[in-house]
Amino acid sequence: IPTAIRLGRLLEEFRPFWYETTVMSTDIRAPNPVARAIRIPVASGERFTTVRQIAELVEERVVSIVQPETLYMGGVNGVLDACATAGAFGAWAAPHNAQSPFTTGVNTHIGIAVPNVLIQECFDDFHVSWAGEVLSGFPKVVDGYLEPSEKPGIGVELNEKEAARHPYSEKNFLRLFEAGWERRRMS
């Protein structure tokens, strides 16, 4: 906590949008003293698995942004409940997503439906090139905004034939954060 506070204070002059995961992301209450001590909004919660954890995080009303992960929170209903809980305590939600274009589709629809969704995390432009061949119809970033599919449901389609060409393995794993990821663009 003292290190997170010290770093937060050093970052204040740069006015970042938020300070994410200031302490171990499984420690529910540790972000609160950090949020109280700095002038940057604090975001946390990406590893939480229950709405109760979200409530414990925001009940002191000092953490500004919760980041429920759809895969950890029990799917769409879990994230909707997490967002509603955050909203009840005056906090924003920014659904976590470093998983896949399918999760981007799910979270984009959540963002359309939930009034306290602040922003959507999206790394889809940096996936390996074949990710777009396996999944289609997922939202794309256009002028800084995600545009949802107009297809029914989530709008993301799985090309099973293409997926079979890239079975989950060490060779075909979606290496999102390997060296140079920030310069890679999906084709």
Coordinates of C-alpha atoms in Angstrom, one line a residue:
I1 CA 0.0 0.0 0.0
P2 CA 2.7 2.6 0.8
T3 CA 4.5 1.9 -2.5
A4 CA 1.2 2.2 -4.4
I5 CA 0.5 5.5 -2.7
R6 CA 4.0 6.8 -3.4
L7 CA 3.8 5.9 -7.1
G8 CA 0.3 7.3 -7.3
R9 CA 1.4 10.6 -6.0
L10 CA 4.3 10.7 -8.5
L11 CA 1.8 10.0 -11.3
E12 CA -0.7 12.6 -10.3
E13 CA 1.0 15.4 -12.3
F14 CA 0.4 13.4 -15.5
R15 CA -3.4 13.1 -14.8
P16 CA -3.9 9.5 -15.9
F17 CA -7.4 8.4 -16.6
W18 CA -7.1 5.9 -13.7
Y19 CA -4.6 4.0 -11.6
E20 CA -5.3 0.3 -12.1
T21 CA -4.6 -2.6 -9.8
T22 CA -2.7 -0.5 -7.3
V23 CA -2.1 -3.5 -5.1
M24 CA -2.5 -7.3 -5.4
S25 CA -5.6 -7.7 -7.5
T26 CA -7.1 -10.3 -5.1
D27 CA -6.9 -8.1 -2.0
I28 CA -10.4 -6.7 -1.8
R29 CA -9.9 -3.8 0.6
A30 CA -6.3 -2.8 -0.1
P31 CA -7.1 -0.3 -2.9
N32 CA -9.2 1.8 -0.5
P33 CA -6.3 3.4 1.4
V34 CA -4.6 4.1 -1.9
A35 CA -7.7 5.7 -3.4
R36 CA -8.1 7.9 -0.2
A37 CA -4.4 9.1 -0.4
I38 CA -4.2 10.1 -4.1
R39 CA -5.9 12.3 -6.6
I40 CA -6.2 9.7 -9.4
P41 CA -9.3 7.5 -9.8
V42 CA -8.5 4.0 -8.7
A43 CA -9.7 0.9 -10.7
S44 CA -9.8 -2.6 -9.3
G45 CA -11.6 -5.9 -9.3
E46 CA -10.6 -7.7 -12.5
R47 CA -9.9 -11.0 -10.6
F48 CA -13.0 -10.9 -8.4
T49 CA -15.4 -13.8 -8.8
T50 CA -18.4 -12.6 -6.8
V51 CA -20.7 -9.6 -6.6
R52 CA -20.0 -9.6 -2.8
Q53 CA -16.3 -8.8 -3.5
I54 CA -17.4 -5.9 -5.7
A55 CA -19.6 -4.6 -2.9
E56 CA -16.8 -4.9 -0.4
L57 CA -14.5 -3.0 -2.8
V58 CA -16.8 0.0 -3.3
E59 CA -18.7 0.2 0.0
E60 CA -16.3 2.8 1.3
R61 CA -17.0 4.9 -1.8
V62 CA -13.3 5.7 -2.6
V63 CA -12.6 3.3 -5.4
S64 CA -13.9 4.9 -8.6
I65 CA -14.0 2.1 -11.1
V66 CA -14.7 -1.6 -10.9
Q67 CA -13.4 -4.0 -13.6
P68 CA -15.5 -7.2 -13.5
E69 CA -14.2 -9.9 -15.8
T70 CA -17.0 -11.7 -17.6
L71 CA -15.3 -15.1 -17.4
Y72 CA -14.7 -14.8 -13.7
M73 CA -18.0 -13.1 -12.6
G74 CA -20.3 -15.8 -14.0
G75 CA -21.0 -14.5 -17.4
V76 CA -23.3 -11.7 -18.5
N77 CA -25.6 -11.9 -15.4
G78 CA -22.6 -11.7 -13.1
V79 CA -21.2 -8.6 -14.8
L80 CA -24.6 -7.0 -14.9
D81 CA -24.9 -7.6 -11.1
A82 CA -21.4 -6.3 -10.5
C83 CA -22.1 -3.1 -12.5
A84 CA -25.4 -2.5 -10.7
T85 CA -23.6 -3.0 -7.3
A86 CA -20.9 -0.6 -8.3
G87 CA -23.5 1.9 -9.5
A88 CA -25.3 1.7 -6.2
F89 CA -22.2 3.0 -4.5
G90 CA -21.5 5.7 -7.1
A91 CA -18.7 3.8 -8.9
W92 CA -18.2 3.3 -12.6
A93 CA -17.6 0.0 -14.3
A94 CA -15.0 -0.8 -17.0
P95 CA -15.4 -4.5 -17.8
H96 CA -12.1 -6.2 -18.0
N97 CA -11.2 -7.9 -21.3
A98 CA -7.9 -9.3 -22.3
Q99 CA -9.5 -12.5 -23.4
S100 CA -10.9 -12.6 -27.0
P101 CA -12.9 -10.8 -29.6
F102 CA -15.9 -12.8 -28.3
T103 CA -15.6 -11.2 -24.9
T104 CA -15.3 -7.8 -26.6
G105 CA -18.7 -8.5 -28.2
V106 CA -20.3 -9.5 -24.9
N107 CA -18.8 -6.5 -23.1
T108 CA -19.9 -4.1 -25.8
H109 CA -23.5 -5.2 -25.4
I110 CA -23.2 -4.9 -21.6
G111 CA -21.8 -1.3 -22.2
I112 CA -24.8 -0.5 -24.3
A113 CA -27.3 -1.7 -21.7
V114 CA -25.6 -0.5 -18.4
P115 CA -25.6 3.2 -17.6
N116 CA -22.5 3.2 -15.4
V117 CA -20.1 1.5 -17.9
L118 CA -17.4 4.1 -18.4
I119 CA -15.1 2.5 -21.0
Q120 CA -14.4 -0.8 -22.6
E121 CA -11.0 -2.4 -22.5
C122 CA -10.1 -3.9 -25.9
F123 CA -6.9 -5.4 -27.3
D124 CA -8.5 -7.0 -30.3
D125 CA -6.4 -5.0 -32.8
F126 CA -3.3 -6.7 -31.4
H127 CA -4.3 -10.4 -31.5
V128 CA -2.6 -12.8 -33.9
S129 CA -3.7 -12.4 -37.5
W130 CA -5.7 -15.6 -37.6
A131 CA -8.0 -14.6 -34.7
G132 CA -10.1 -12.7 -37.2
E133 CA -10.4 -15.8 -39.3
V134 CA -11.6 -17.9 -36.4
L135 CA -14.0 -15.3 -35.1
S136 CA -16.0 -12.8 -37.2
G137 CA -18.6 -10.2 -36.5
F138 CA -17.0 -8.9 -33.3
P139 CA -17.0 -5.1 -32.6
K140 CA -14.3 -3.1 -34.2
V141 CA -12.8 0.1 -32.9
V142 CA -13.7 3.0 -35.2
D143 CA -12.6 6.5 -34.3
G144 CA -11.9 5.4 -30.7
Y145 CA -15.3 3.8 -30.2
L146 CA -16.4 0.1 -30.4
E147 CA -19.2 -0.4 -33.0
P148 CA -21.3 -3.4 -32.0
S149 CA -22.4 -5.9 -34.6
E150 CA -25.9 -5.6 -36.0
K151 CA -26.3 -9.4 -36.1
P152 CA -28.6 -11.2 -33.6
G153 CA -27.3 -12.0 -30.2
I154 CA -23.7 -11.2 -29.4
G155 CA -23.0 -11.0 -33.2
V156 CA -19.8 -13.0 -33.1
E157 CA -19.5 -16.1 -35.2
L158 CA -17.1 -19.0 -34.8
N159 CA -15.6 -20.4 -38.0
E160 CA -15.2 -24.0 -36.8
K161 CA -13.2 -25.1 -39.8
E162 CA -10.7 -22.3 -39.3
A163 CA -10.7 -23.0 -35.5
A164 CA -9.7 -26.6 -36.2
R165 CA -6.6 -25.3 -38.1
H166 CA -5.5 -23.5 -34.9
P167 CA -6.2 -25.9 -32.0
Y168 CA -5.4 -24.6 -28.5
S169 CA -1.7 -25.5 -28.0
E170 CA 1.5 -23.8 -27.2
K171 CA 2.0 -23.3 -30.9
N172 CA -1.4 -21.6 -31.5
F173 CA -2.0 -19.8 -28.2
L174 CA -3.1 -16.2 -28.6
R175 CA 0.0 -14.5 -27.4
L176 CA -1.4 -11.1 -26.8
F177 CA 1.5 -9.6 -24.8
E178 CA 4.6 -11.0 -26.4
A179 CA 7.3 -8.6 -27.5
G180 CA 6.0 -6.1 -30.0
W181 CA 2.3 -6.7 -29.3
E182 CA 1.6 -3.0 -29.2
R183 CA 2.7 -2.6 -32.8
R184 CA 1.0 -5.7 -34.2
R185 CA -2.3 -5.2 -36.0
M186 CA -4.7 -7.9 -36.8
S187 CA -5.0 -8.3 -40.6

